[in-house]
Amino acid sequence: MSEQEYNFNGNAHGPDLSFFGPDKVAILAVDRRVQPFVPDLAIEVASPNDKFAALLRKVHRYRDCGTSEVWVIEPELRKVFVFSSLGDRVLSATDQLKTPLIPDFTQPVSDLFSQFPQ
């Protein structure tokens, strides 16, 4: 989902992109602006104005509230920072982006940056 807001310990936050699994569909409140749960996966795309420290604060907030995995996509560096209960990692253009949260999902990291100027 794009720009959906979720309840992170009483505060509404909307990651740039998010995903939640089928187990949360039953509690999805389509008539509410803020969902009463946190996503399983939150994705933030760093903009030129973003401070990395601010993005890391978001990562910690999301993870502390129960989001299983957070990706920070950094177009300028052409890197994807993955923060997960399975371990944190940094992916570059030659890597494949995968997550156990979405079975059979594989995305070449290089494809993420094809629309961004170098």
JSON list of C-alpha atoms in Angstrom, two decimals:
[
{"chain": "A", "resi": 1, "resn": "MET", "atom": "CA", "xyz": [0.00, 0.00, 0.00]},
{"chain": "A", "resi": 2, "resn": "SER", "atom": "CA", "xyz": [1.14, 3.50, -0.67]},
{"chain": "A", "resi": 3, "resn": "GLU", "atom": "CA", "xyz": [1.03, 6.19, 2.04]},
{"chain": "A", "resi": 4, "resn": "GLN", "atom": "CA", "xyz": [-1.33, 4.24, 4.33]},
{"chain": "A", "resi": 5, "resn": "GLU", "atom": "CA", "xyz": [-1.16, 5.42, 7.93]},
{"chain": "A", "resi": 6, "resn": "TYR", "atom": "CA", "xyz": [-0.87, 2.98, 10.82]},
{"chain": "A", "resi": 7, "resn": "ASN", "atom": "CA", "xyz": [-1.12, 3.21, 14.59]},
{"chain": "A", "resi": 8, "resn": "PHE", "atom": "CA", "xyz": [2.40, 3.11, 16.02]},
{"chain": "A", "resi": 9, "resn": "ASN", "atom": "CA", "xyz": [1.77, 3.18, 19.78]},
{"chain": "A", "resi": 10, "resn": "GLY", "atom": "CA", "xyz": [-0.84, 5.90, 19.51]},
{"chain": "A", "resi": 11, "resn": "ASN", "atom": "CA", "xyz": [0.95, 7.91, 16.82]},
{"chain": "A", "resi": 12, "resn": "ALA", "atom": "CA", "xyz": [-0.12, 7.83, 13.18]},
{"chain": "A", "resi": 13, "resn": "HIS", "atom": "CA", "xyz": [2.71, 7.30, 10.70]},
{"chain": "A", "resi": 14, "resn": "GLY", "atom": "CA", "xyz": [2.57, 6.49, 7.01]},
{"chain": "A", "resi": 15, "resn": "PRO", "atom": "CA", "xyz": [5.58, 4.78, 5.45]},
{"chain": "A", "resi": 16, "resn": "ASP", "atom": "CA", "xyz": [6.10, 5.54, 1.75]},
{"chain": "A", "resi": 17, "resn": "LEU", "atom": "CA", "xyz": [5.07, 1.96, 0.97]},
{"chain": "A", "resi": 18, "resn": "SER", "atom": "CA", "xyz": [3.86, -0.84, 3.20]},
{"chain": "A", "resi": 19, "resn": "PHE", "atom": "CA", "xyz": [2.73, -4.44, 3.16]},
{"chain": "A", "resi": 20, "resn": "PHE", "atom": "CA", "xyz": [0.70, -6.51, 5.57]},
{"chain": "A", "resi": 21, "resn": "GLY", "atom": "CA", "xyz": [-0.04, -10.20, 5.30]},
{"chain": "A", "resi": 22, "resn": "PRO", "atom": "CA", "xyz": [-3.38, -11.97, 5.02]},
{"chain": "A", "resi": 23, "resn": "ASP", "atom": "CA", "xyz": [-3.64, -12.42, 8.80]},
{"chain": "A", "resi": 24, "resn": "LYS", "atom": "CA", "xyz": [-4.27, -8.67, 9.16]},
{"chain": "A", "resi": 25, "resn": "VAL", "atom": "CA", "xyz": [-6.97, -8.41, 6.47]},
{"chain": "A", "resi": 26, "resn": "ALA", "atom": "CA", "xyz": [-9.63, -9.33, 9.05]},
{"chain": "A", "resi": 27, "resn": "ILE", "atom": "CA", "xyz": [-8.76, -6.25, 11.14]},
{"chain": "A", "resi": 28, "resn": "LEU", "atom": "CA", "xyz": [-8.36, -3.89, 8.17]},
{"chain": "A", "resi": 29, "resn": "ALA", "atom": "CA", "xyz": [-10.53, -0.83, 8.77]},
{"chain": "A", "resi": 30, "resn": "VAL", "atom": "CA", "xyz": [-11.24, 0.42, 5.24]},
{"chain": "A", "resi": 31, "resn": "ASP", "atom": "CA", "xyz": [-13.37, 3.27, 6.60]},
{"chain": "A", "resi": 32, "resn": "ARG", "atom": "CA", "xyz": [-10.55, 4.65, 8.78]},
{"chain": "A", "resi": 33, "resn": "ARG", "atom": "CA", "xyz": [-7.63, 6.83, 7.80]},
{"chain": "A", "resi": 34, "resn": "VAL", "atom": "CA", "xyz": [-5.32, 5.15, 10.34]},
{"chain": "A", "resi": 35, "resn": "GLN", "atom": "CA", "xyz": [-5.19, 1.37, 10.52]},
{"chain": "A", "resi": 36, "resn": "PRO", "atom": "CA", "xyz": [-5.35, -0.14, 14.04]},
{"chain": "A", "resi": 37, "resn": "PHE", "atom": "CA", "xyz": [-2.21, -2.22, 13.47]},
{"chain": "A", "resi": 38, "resn": "VAL", "atom": "CA", "xyz": [1.32, -1.85, 12.10]},
{"chain": "A", "resi": 39, "resn": "PRO", "atom": "CA", "xyz": [2.44, -3.18, 8.71]},
{"chain": "A", "resi": 40, "resn": "ASP", "atom": "CA", "xyz": [4.59, -6.28, 8.43]},
{"chain": "A", "resi": 41, "resn": "LEU", "atom": "CA", "xyz": [6.89, -4.43, 6.03]},
{"chain": "A", "resi": 42, "resn": "ALA", "atom": "CA", "xyz": [7.48, -0.66, 5.92]},
{"chain": "A", "resi": 43, "resn": "ILE", "atom": "CA", "xyz": [9.45, 0.97, 3.10]},
{"chain": "A", "resi": 44, "resn": "GLU", "atom": "CA", "xyz": [10.89, 4.47, 3.19]},
{"chain": "A", "resi": 45, "resn": "VAL", "atom": "CA", "xyz": [12.45, 6.08, 0.12]},
{"chain": "A", "resi": 46, "resn": "ALA", "atom": "CA", "xyz": [15.08, 8.63, 1.10]},
{"chain": "A", "resi": 47, "resn": "SER", "atom": "CA", "xyz": [14.71, 12.01, -0.57]},
{"chain": "A", "resi": 48, "resn": "PRO", "atom": "CA", "xyz": [17.54, 14.52, -1.01]},
{"chain": "A", "resi": 49, "resn": "ASN", "atom": "CA", "xyz": [16.18, 16.52, 1.94]},
{"chain": "A", "resi": 50, "resn": "ASP", "atom": "CA", "xyz": [16.00, 13.56, 4.34]},
{"chain": "A", "resi": 51, "resn": "LYS", "atom": "CA", "xyz": [18.55, 13.27, 7.10]},
{"chain": "A", "resi": 52, "resn": "PHE", "atom": "CA", "xyz": [19.65, 9.65, 7.53]},
{"chain": "A", "resi": 53, "resn": "ALA", "atom": "CA", "xyz": [19.39, 10.00, 11.32]},
{"chain": "A", "resi": 54, "resn": "ALA", "atom": "CA", "xyz": [15.70, 10.91, 10.95]},
{"chain": "A", "resi": 55, "resn": "LEU", "atom": "CA", "xyz": [15.14, 7.86, 8.76]},
{"chain": "A", "resi": 56, "resn": "LEU", "atom": "CA", "xyz": [16.85, 5.66, 11.36]},
{"chain": "A", "resi": 57, "resn": "ARG", "atom": "CA", "xyz": [14.53, 7.06, 14.03]},
{"chain": "A", "resi": 58, "resn": "LYS", "atom": "CA", "xyz": [11.59, 5.97, 11.87]},
{"chain": "A", "resi": 59, "resn": "VAL", "atom": "CA", "xyz": [13.16, 2.53, 11.43]},
{"chain": "A", "resi": 60, "resn": "HIS", "atom": "CA", "xyz": [13.51, 2.13, 15.20]},
{"chain": "A", "resi": 61, "resn": "ARG", "atom": "CA", "xyz": [9.96, 3.41, 15.81]},
{"chain": "A", "resi": 62, "resn": "TYR", "atom": "CA", "xyz": [8.51, 0.96, 13.28]},
{"chain": "A", "resi": 63, "resn": "ARG", "atom": "CA", "xyz": [10.54, -2.00, 14.57]},
{"chain": "A", "resi": 64, "resn": "ASP", "atom": "CA", "xyz": [9.87, -1.16, 18.25]},
{"chain": "A", "resi": 65, "resn": "CYS", "atom": "CA", "xyz": [6.13, -1.14, 17.50]},
{"chain": "A", "resi": 66, "resn": "GLY", "atom": "CA", "xyz": [6.17, -4.55, 15.85]},
{"chain": "A", "resi": 67, "resn": "THR", "atom": "CA", "xyz": [6.93, -4.08, 12.15]},
{"chain": "A", "resi": 68, "resn": "SER", "atom": "CA", "xyz": [8.90, -7.18, 11.15]},
{"chain": "A", "resi": 69, "resn": "GLU", "atom": "CA", "xyz": [11.00, -5.59, 8.44]},
{"chain": "A", "resi": 70, "resn": "VAL", "atom": "CA", "xyz": [11.87, -2.06, 7.29]},
{"chain": "A", "resi": 71, "resn": "TRP", "atom": "CA", "xyz": [13.59, -1.11, 4.05]},
{"chain": "A", "resi": 72, "resn": "VAL", "atom": "CA", "xyz": [15.22, 2.26, 3.48]},
{"chain": "A", "resi": 73, "resn": "ILE", "atom": "CA", "xyz": [15.83, 2.83, -0.21]},
{"chain": "A", "resi": 74, "resn": "GLU", "atom": "CA", "xyz": [18.62, 5.36, -0.76]},
{"chain": "A", "resi": 75, "resn": "PRO", "atom": "CA", "xyz": [18.65, 6.44, -4.44]},
{"chain": "A", "resi": 76, "resn": "GLU", "atom": "CA", "xyz": [21.72, 8.68, -4.18]},
{"chain": "A", "resi": 77, "resn": "LEU", "atom": "CA", "xyz": [23.87, 5.86, -2.80]},
{"chain": "A", "resi": 78, "resn": "ARG", "atom": "CA", "xyz": [21.98, 3.24, -4.81]},
{"chain": "A", "resi": 79, "resn": "LYS", "atom": "CA", "xyz": [21.65, 1.10, -1.71]},
{"chain": "A", "resi": 80, "resn": "VAL", "atom": "CA", "xyz": [18.82, -0.58, 0.15]},
{"chain": "A", "resi": 81, "resn": "PHE", "atom": "CA", "xyz": [19.19, -0.81, 3.92]},
{"chain": "A", "resi": 82, "resn": "VAL", "atom": "CA", "xyz": [17.21, -3.75, 5.31]},
{"chain": "A", "resi": 83, "resn": "PHE", "atom": "CA", "xyz": [16.36, -3.84, 9.01]},
{"chain": "A", "resi": 84, "resn": "SER", "atom": "CA", "xyz": [14.89, -7.16, 10.06]},
{"chain": "A", "resi": 85, "resn": "SER", "atom": "CA", "xyz": [14.52, -9.51, 12.99]},
{"chain": "A", "resi": 86, "resn": "LEU", "atom": "CA", "xyz": [16.57, -11.92, 10.86]},
{"chain": "A", "resi": 87, "resn": "GLY", "atom": "CA", "xyz": [19.48, -9.45, 10.76]},
{"chain": "A", "resi": 88, "resn": "ASP", "atom": "CA", "xyz": [20.26, -6.10, 9.20]},
{"chain": "A", "resi": 89, "resn": "ARG", "atom": "CA", "xyz": [22.00, -5.84, 5.84]},
{"chain": "A", "resi": 90, "resn": "VAL", "atom": "CA", "xyz": [22.91, -3.38, 3.11]},
{"chain": "A", "resi": 91, "resn": "LEU", "atom": "CA", "xyz": [22.15, -4.31, -0.48]},
{"chain": "A", "resi": 92, "resn": "SER", "atom": "CA", "xyz": [23.76, -2.83, -3.59]},
{"chain": "A", "resi": 93, "resn": "ALA", "atom": "CA", "xyz": [22.89, -2.91, -7.29]},
{"chain": "A", "resi": 94, "resn": "THR", "atom": "CA", "xyz": [24.23, -6.45, -7.80]},
{"chain": "A", "resi": 95, "resn": "ASP", "atom": "CA", "xyz": [22.02, -7.91, -5.04]},
{"chain": "A", "resi": 96, "resn": "GLN", "atom": "CA", "xyz": [18.51, -9.33, -5.06]},
{"chain": "A", "resi": 97, "resn": "LEU", "atom": "CA", "xyz": [15.89, -7.93, -2.71]},
{"chain": "A", "resi": 98, "resn": "LYS", "atom": "CA", "xyz": [13.96, -10.76, -1.01]},
{"chain": "A", "resi": 99, "resn": "THR", "atom": "CA", "xyz": [11.82, -11.07, 2.07]},
{"chain": "A", "resi": 100, "resn": "PRO", "atom": "CA", "xyz": [10.24, -14.06, 3.79]},
{"chain": "A", "resi": 101, "resn": "LEU", "atom": "CA", "xyz": [7.18, -11.86, 4.33]},
{"chain": "A", "resi": 102, "resn": "ILE", "atom": "CA", "xyz": [6.28, -12.13, 0.62]},
{"chain": "A", "resi": 103, "resn": "PRO", "atom": "CA", "xyz": [7.03, -15.66, -0.62]},
{"chain": "A", "resi": 104, "resn": "ASP", "atom": "CA", "xyz": [8.48, -15.88, -4.14]},
{"chain": "A", "resi": 105, "resn": "PHE", "atom": "CA", "xyz": [9.17, -12.13, -4.24]},
{"chain": "A", "resi": 106, "resn": "THR", "atom": "CA", "xyz": [12.57, -11.31, -5.75]},
{"chain": "A", "resi": 107, "resn": "GLN", "atom": "CA", "xyz": [13.57, -7.91, -7.12]},
{"chain": "A", "resi": 108, "resn": "PRO", "atom": "CA", "xyz": [16.96, -6.96, -8.52]},
{"chain": "A", "resi": 109, "resn": "VAL", "atom": "CA", "xyz": [18.10, -3.93, -6.54]},
{"chain": "A", "resi": 110, "resn": "SER", "atom": "CA", "xyz": [19.37, -2.35, -9.76]},
{"chain": "A", "resi": 111, "resn": "ASP", "atom": "CA", "xyz": [15.78, -2.22, -11.06]},
{"chain": "A", "resi": 112, "resn": "LEU", "atom": "CA", "xyz": [14.76, -0.02, -8.12]},
{"chain": "A", "resi": 113, "resn": "PHE", "atom": "CA", "xyz": [17.10, 2.70, -9.27]},
{"chain": "A", "resi": 114, "resn": "SER", "atom": "CA", "xyz": [16.44, 2.59, -13.02]},
{"chain": "A", "resi": 115, "resn": "GLN", "atom": "CA", "xyz": [14.12, 5.64, -12.80]},
{"chain": "A", "resi": 116, "resn": "PHE", "atom": "CA", "xyz": [16.51, 7.73, -10.71]},
{"chain": "A", "resi": 117, "resn": "PRO", "atom": "CA", "xyz": [19.22, 9.88, -12.31]},
{"chain": "A", "resi": 118, "resn": "GLN", "atom": "CA", "xyz": [22.78, 8.89, -11.49]}
]
